[in-house]
Amino acid sequence: MAAISLRKLEETAPALVSLYKSAGVSLREHGLDGLRAAVYLVVDHSGSMRPYYEDGSVQALADRVLGLSAQLDDDGQVPVVFFSTDVDAVTDIALDRHEGSVERIVAGLGHMGRTSYHLAMDAVIDHYLDSGTTAPALVVFQTDGGPISRPAAERYLCKAARLPLFWQFVGFGDPDSRQFDFLRKLDELAVPGKRIVDNAGFFHAGQDPLRVPDAELYDRLVGEFPQWLAAARAAGIVRPDRVALPRRSS
């Protein structure tokens, strides 16, 4: 059963109903129906991201993440971190105010700088710890390039492996760009040599993320989550009573 009912979503955010339904299908197919989890969104606000704000790709991603969150979390909002050289904003996007939310937020932000993953990761970690929850969390981390400090980003990911946080990195841009080699490296960091469990995934949404079908996007967002949940539960990172995984659908 979804965290937020279809009826409530129809009343508060009717434009997200199709996304909510598509997310529900993907969750069921991956054996995650009925799971309760926090959902975060981290968005690259560096200068090279400007076209993706202008064409609606960032807003579309935010809407899709909201549709997923409504299946997993009953609070009706997603914590969002906008980052560039520094953390530009830590805010929330709510179901009942989602339309145009990205444009409203970035209108109040300053210069679009460079790309600093670890500061955004630190902001998510702080938010999660301050929330007091012990529920698992899915962090959708969008970027169009590599970080200005690769050692810092790797260090933060490895430290965060001991927390109930799974980082799903999503690339926007040229899939052949060397900018994404580092994210592929993060996805393959050694376990247990570098980190206690594999706590990250990466997929590329291409140069036109708006063209990625909803079903495909959701499958990629949650595809590695069940394996991480099992490993995190076995390692004592996620409490067993916080994760009830039904049988995978055939």
PDB file of N, CA and C in Angstrom, residues 167-214:
ATOM      1  N   TRP A 167      22.514   6.382  -2.338  1.00  0.00           N
ATOM      2  CA  TRP A 167      22.720   7.506  -3.248  1.00  0.00           C
ATOM      3  C   TRP A 167      22.559   7.022  -4.686  1.00  0.00           C
ATOM      4  N   GLN A 168      21.490   7.470  -5.327  1.00  0.00           N
ATOM      5  CA  GLN A 168      21.266   7.132  -6.739  1.00  0.00           C
ATOM      6  C   GLN A 168      21.635   8.339  -7.595  1.00  0.00           C
ATOM      7  N   PHE A 169      22.811   8.297  -8.200  1.00  0.00           N
ATOM      8  CA  PHE A 169      23.285   9.393  -9.030  1.00  0.00           C
ATOM      9  C   PHE A 169      22.648   9.310 -10.413  1.00  0.00           C
ATOM     10  N   VAL A 170      22.260  10.476 -10.933  1.00  0.00           N
ATOM     11  CA  VAL A 170      21.614  10.577 -12.236  1.00  0.00           C
ATOM     12  C   VAL A 170      22.373  11.610 -13.064  1.00  0.00           C
ATOM     13  N   GLY A 171      22.887  11.202 -14.213  1.00  0.00           N
ATOM     14  CA  GLY A 171      23.648  12.105 -15.063  1.00  0.00           C
ATOM     15  C   GLY A 171      22.797  12.736 -16.146  1.00  0.00           C
ATOM     16  N   PHE A 172      22.952  14.047 -16.336  1.00  0.00           N
ATOM     17  CA  PHE A 172      22.367  14.775 -17.468  1.00  0.00           C
ATOM     18  C   PHE A 172      23.521  15.182 -18.375  1.00  0.00           C
ATOM     19  N   GLY A 173      23.356  15.016 -19.706  1.00  0.00           N
ATOM     20  CA  GLY A 173      24.375  15.484 -20.626  1.00  0.00           C
ATOM     21  C   GLY A 173      24.868  14.383 -21.546  1.00  0.00           C
ATOM     22  N   ASP A 174      26.010  14.613 -22.159  1.00  0.00           N
ATOM     23  CA  ASP A 174      26.598  13.704 -23.128  1.00  0.00           C
ATOM     24  C   ASP A 174      27.058  12.423 -22.421  1.00  0.00           C
ATOM     25  N   PRO A 175      26.459  11.276 -22.717  1.00  0.00           N
ATOM     26  CA  PRO A 175      26.842  10.040 -22.027  1.00  0.00           C
ATOM     27  C   PRO A 175      28.277   9.607 -22.295  1.00  0.00           C
ATOM     28  N   ASP A 176      28.886  10.130 -23.372  1.00  0.00           N
ATOM     29  CA  ASP A 176      30.266   9.769 -23.695  1.00  0.00           C
ATOM     30  C   ASP A 176      31.291  10.698 -23.041  1.00  0.00           C
ATOM     31  N   SER A 177      30.812  11.690 -22.309  1.00  0.00           N
ATOM     32  CA  SER A 177      31.720  12.648 -21.680  1.00  0.00           C
ATOM     33  C   SER A 177      32.536  11.980 -20.580  1.00  0.00           C
ATOM     34  N   ARG A 178      33.823  12.321 -20.521  1.00  0.00           N
ATOM     35  CA  ARG A 178      34.698  11.817 -19.462  1.00  0.00           C
ATOM     36  C   ARG A 178      34.281  12.364 -18.099  1.00  0.00           C
ATOM     37  N   GLN A 179      33.424  13.381 -18.094  1.00  0.00           N
ATOM     38  CA  GLN A 179      32.947  13.953 -16.837  1.00  0.00           C
ATOM     39  C   GLN A 179      32.277  12.906 -15.948  1.00  0.00           C
ATOM     40  N   PHE A 180      31.738  11.857 -16.566  1.00  0.00           N
ATOM     41  CA  PHE A 180      30.986  10.875 -15.799  1.00  0.00           C
ATOM     42  C   PHE A 180      31.800   9.651 -15.404  1.00  0.00           C
ATOM     43  N   ASP A 181      33.062   9.642 -15.753  1.00  0.00           N
ATOM     44  CA  ASP A 181      33.921   8.521 -15.358  1.00  0.00           C
ATOM     45  C   ASP A 181      33.995   8.390 -13.844  1.00  0.00           C
ATOM     46  N   PHE A 182      34.022   9.521 -13.161  1.00  0.00           N
ATOM     47  CA  PHE A 182      34.130   9.469 -11.697  1.00  0.00           C
ATOM     48  C   PHE A 182      32.882   8.847 -11.076  1.00  0.00           C
ATOM     49  N   LEU A 183      31.694   9.169 -11.623  1.00  0.00           N
ATOM     50  CA  LEU A 183      30.479   8.574 -11.078  1.00  0.00           C
ATOM     51  C   LEU A 183      30.451   7.073 -11.304  1.00  0.00           C
ATOM     52  N   ARG A 184      30.964   6.636 -12.431  1.00  0.00           N
ATOM     53  CA  ARG A 184      31.064   5.195 -12.667  1.00  0.00           C
ATOM     54  C   ARG A 184      32.025   4.559 -11.664  1.00  0.00           C
ATOM     55  N   LYS A 185      33.074   5.287 -11.326  1.00  0.00           N
ATOM     56  CA  LYS A 185      34.024   4.795 -10.317  1.00  0.00           C
ATOM     57  C   LYS A 185      33.351   4.702  -8.953  1.00  0.00           C
ATOM     58  N   LEU A 186      32.587   5.729  -8.581  1.00  0.00           N
ATOM     59  CA  LEU A 186      31.889   5.694  -7.291  1.00  0.00           C
ATOM     60  C   LEU A 186      30.956   4.498  -7.219  1.00  0.00           C
ATOM     61  N   ASP A 187      30.295   4.221  -8.328  1.00  0.00           N
ATOM     62  CA  ASP A 187      29.341   3.113  -8.369  1.00  0.00           C
ATOM     63  C   ASP A 187      30.026   1.778  -8.135  1.00  0.00           C
ATOM     64  N   GLU A 188      31.330   1.715  -8.414  1.00  0.00           N
ATOM     65  CA  GLU A 188      32.045   0.438  -8.360  1.00  0.00           C
ATOM     66  C   GLU A 188      33.081   0.379  -7.233  1.00  0.00           C
ATOM     67  N   LEU A 189      33.052   1.319  -6.284  1.00  0.00           N
ATOM     68  CA  LEU A 189      34.012   1.299  -5.185  1.00  0.00           C
ATOM     69  C   LEU A 189      33.948  -0.028  -4.433  1.00  0.00           C
ATOM     70  N   ALA A 190      35.112  -0.493  -4.033  1.00  0.00           N
ATOM     71  CA  ALA A 190      35.222  -1.817  -3.422  1.00  0.00           C
ATOM     72  C   ALA A 190      34.454  -1.924  -2.111  1.00  0.00           C
ATOM     73  N   VAL A 191      33.851  -3.089  -1.917  1.00  0.00           N
ATOM     74  CA  VAL A 191      33.189  -3.468  -0.666  1.00  0.00           C
ATOM     75  C   VAL A 191      33.814  -4.796  -0.220  1.00  0.00           C
ATOM     76  N   PRO A 192      34.355  -4.886   0.993  1.00  0.00           N
ATOM     77  CA  PRO A 192      34.360  -3.879   2.059  1.00  0.00           C
ATOM     78  C   PRO A 192      35.626  -3.031   2.101  1.00  0.00           C
ATOM     79  N   GLY A 193      36.469  -3.116   1.080  1.00  0.00           N
ATOM     80  CA  GLY A 193      37.729  -2.397   1.114  1.00  0.00           C
ATOM     81  C   GLY A 193      37.585  -0.904   1.297  1.00  0.00           C
ATOM     82  N   LYS A 194      36.590  -0.301   0.609  1.00  0.00           N
ATOM     83  CA  LYS A 194      36.385   1.144   0.678  1.00  0.00           C
ATOM     84  C   LYS A 194      35.185   1.520   1.549  1.00  0.00           C
ATOM     85  N   ARG A 195      34.146   0.685   1.533  1.00  0.00           N
ATOM     86  CA  ARG A 195      32.899   1.003   2.238  1.00  0.00           C
ATOM     87  C   ARG A 195      32.245  -0.286   2.698  1.00  0.00           C
ATOM     88  N   ILE A 196      31.462  -0.184   3.742  1.00  0.00           N
ATOM     89  CA  ILE A 196      30.892  -1.367   4.376  1.00  0.00           C
ATOM     90  C   ILE A 196      29.865  -2.059   3.494  1.00  0.00           C
ATOM     91  N   VAL A 197      29.101  -1.288   2.736  1.00  0.00           N
ATOM     92  CA  VAL A 197      28.141  -1.841   1.769  1.00  0.00           C
ATOM     93  C   VAL A 197      28.178  -0.974   0.507  1.00  0.00           C
ATOM     94  N   ASP A 198      27.653  -1.517  -0.574  1.00  0.00           N
ATOM     95  CA  ASP A 198      27.514  -0.743  -1.811  1.00  0.00           C
ATOM     96  C   ASP A 198      26.323   0.184  -1.644  1.00  0.00           C
ATOM     97  N   ASN A 199      26.590   1.469  -1.450  1.00  0.00           N
ATOM     98  CA  ASN A 199      25.542   2.435  -1.112  1.00  0.00           C
ATOM     99  C   ASN A 199      25.281   3.451  -2.222  1.00  0.00           C
ATOM    100  N   ALA A 200      25.614   3.096  -3.462  1.00  0.00           N
ATOM    101  CA  ALA A 200      25.428   4.052  -4.558  1.00  0.00           C
ATOM    102  C   ALA A 200      25.165   3.343  -5.872  1.00  0.00           C
ATOM    103  N   GLY A 201      24.415   4.018  -6.730  1.00  0.00           N
ATOM    104  CA  GLY A 201      24.199   3.580  -8.095  1.00  0.00           C
ATOM    105  C   GLY A 201      24.333   4.771  -9.026  1.00  0.00           C
ATOM    106  N   PHE A 202      24.481   4.493 -10.311  1.00  0.00           N
ATOM    107  CA  PHE A 202      24.585   5.568 -11.289  1.00  0.00           C
ATOM    108  C   PHE A 202      23.913   5.148 -12.587  1.00  0.00           C
ATOM    109  N   PHE A 203      23.128   6.065 -13.150  1.00  0.00           N
ATOM    110  CA  PHE A 203      22.664   5.872 -14.512  1.00  0.00           C
ATOM    111  C   PHE A 203      22.616   7.214 -15.225  1.00  0.00           C
ATOM    112  N   HIS A 204      22.691   7.153 -16.540  1.00  0.00           N
ATOM    113  CA  HIS A 204      22.747   8.357 -17.345  1.00  0.00           C
ATOM    114  C   HIS A 204      21.417   8.574 -18.038  1.00  0.00           C
ATOM    115  N   ALA A 205      20.846   9.768 -17.860  1.00  0.00           N
ATOM    116  CA  ALA A 205      19.549  10.099 -18.461  1.00  0.00           C
ATOM    117  C   ALA A 205      19.696  10.755 -19.824  1.00  0.00           C
ATOM    118  N   GLY A 206      20.935  10.928 -20.305  1.00  0.00           N
ATOM    119  CA  GLY A 206      21.159  11.438 -21.645  1.00  0.00           C
ATOM    120  C   GLY A 206      21.131  12.951 -21.762  1.00  0.00           C
ATOM    121  N   GLN A 207      21.251  13.416 -22.994  1.00  0.00           N
ATOM    122  CA  GLN A 207      21.295  14.851 -23.250  1.00  0.00           C
ATOM    123  C   GLN A 207      19.910  15.482 -23.218  1.00  0.00           C
ATOM    124  N   ASP A 208      18.874  14.678 -23.322  1.00  0.00           N
ATOM    125  CA  ASP A 208      17.502  15.176 -23.259  1.00  0.00           C
ATOM    126  C   ASP A 208      16.730  14.332 -22.250  1.00  0.00           C
ATOM    127  N   PRO A 209      16.910  14.612 -20.957  1.00  0.00           N
ATOM    128  CA  PRO A 209      16.275  13.790 -19.914  1.00  0.00           C
ATOM    129  C   PRO A 209      14.748  13.749 -20.004  1.00  0.00           C
ATOM    130  N   LEU A 210      14.155  14.767 -20.628  1.00  0.00           N
ATOM    131  CA  LEU A 210      12.699  14.784 -20.760  1.00  0.00           C
ATOM    132  C   LEU A 210      12.192  13.631 -21.624  1.00  0.00           C
ATOM    133  N   ARG A 211      13.064  13.062 -22.450  1.00  0.00           N
ATOM    134  CA  ARG A 211      12.665  11.985 -23.350  1.00  0.00           C
ATOM    135  C   ARG A 211      12.700  10.609 -22.675  1.00  0.00           C
ATOM    136  N   VAL A 212      13.271  10.531 -21.488  1.00  0.00           N
ATOM    137  CA  VAL A 212      13.314   9.246 -20.787  1.00  0.00           C
ATOM    138  C   VAL A 212      11.917   8.905 -20.287  1.00  0.00           C
ATOM    139  N   PRO A 213      11.344   7.786 -20.694  1.00  0.00           N
ATOM    140  CA  PRO A 213       9.993   7.427 -20.240  1.00  0.00           C
ATOM    141  C   PRO A 213       9.931   7.293 -18.719  1.00  0.00           C
ATOM    142  N   ASP A 214       8.779   7.630 -18.161  1.00  0.00           N
ATOM    143  CA  ASP A 214       8.621   7.568 -16.709  1.00  0.00           C
ATOM    144  C   ASP A 214       8.946   6.182 -16.170  1.00  0.00           C
TER     145      ASP A 214
END
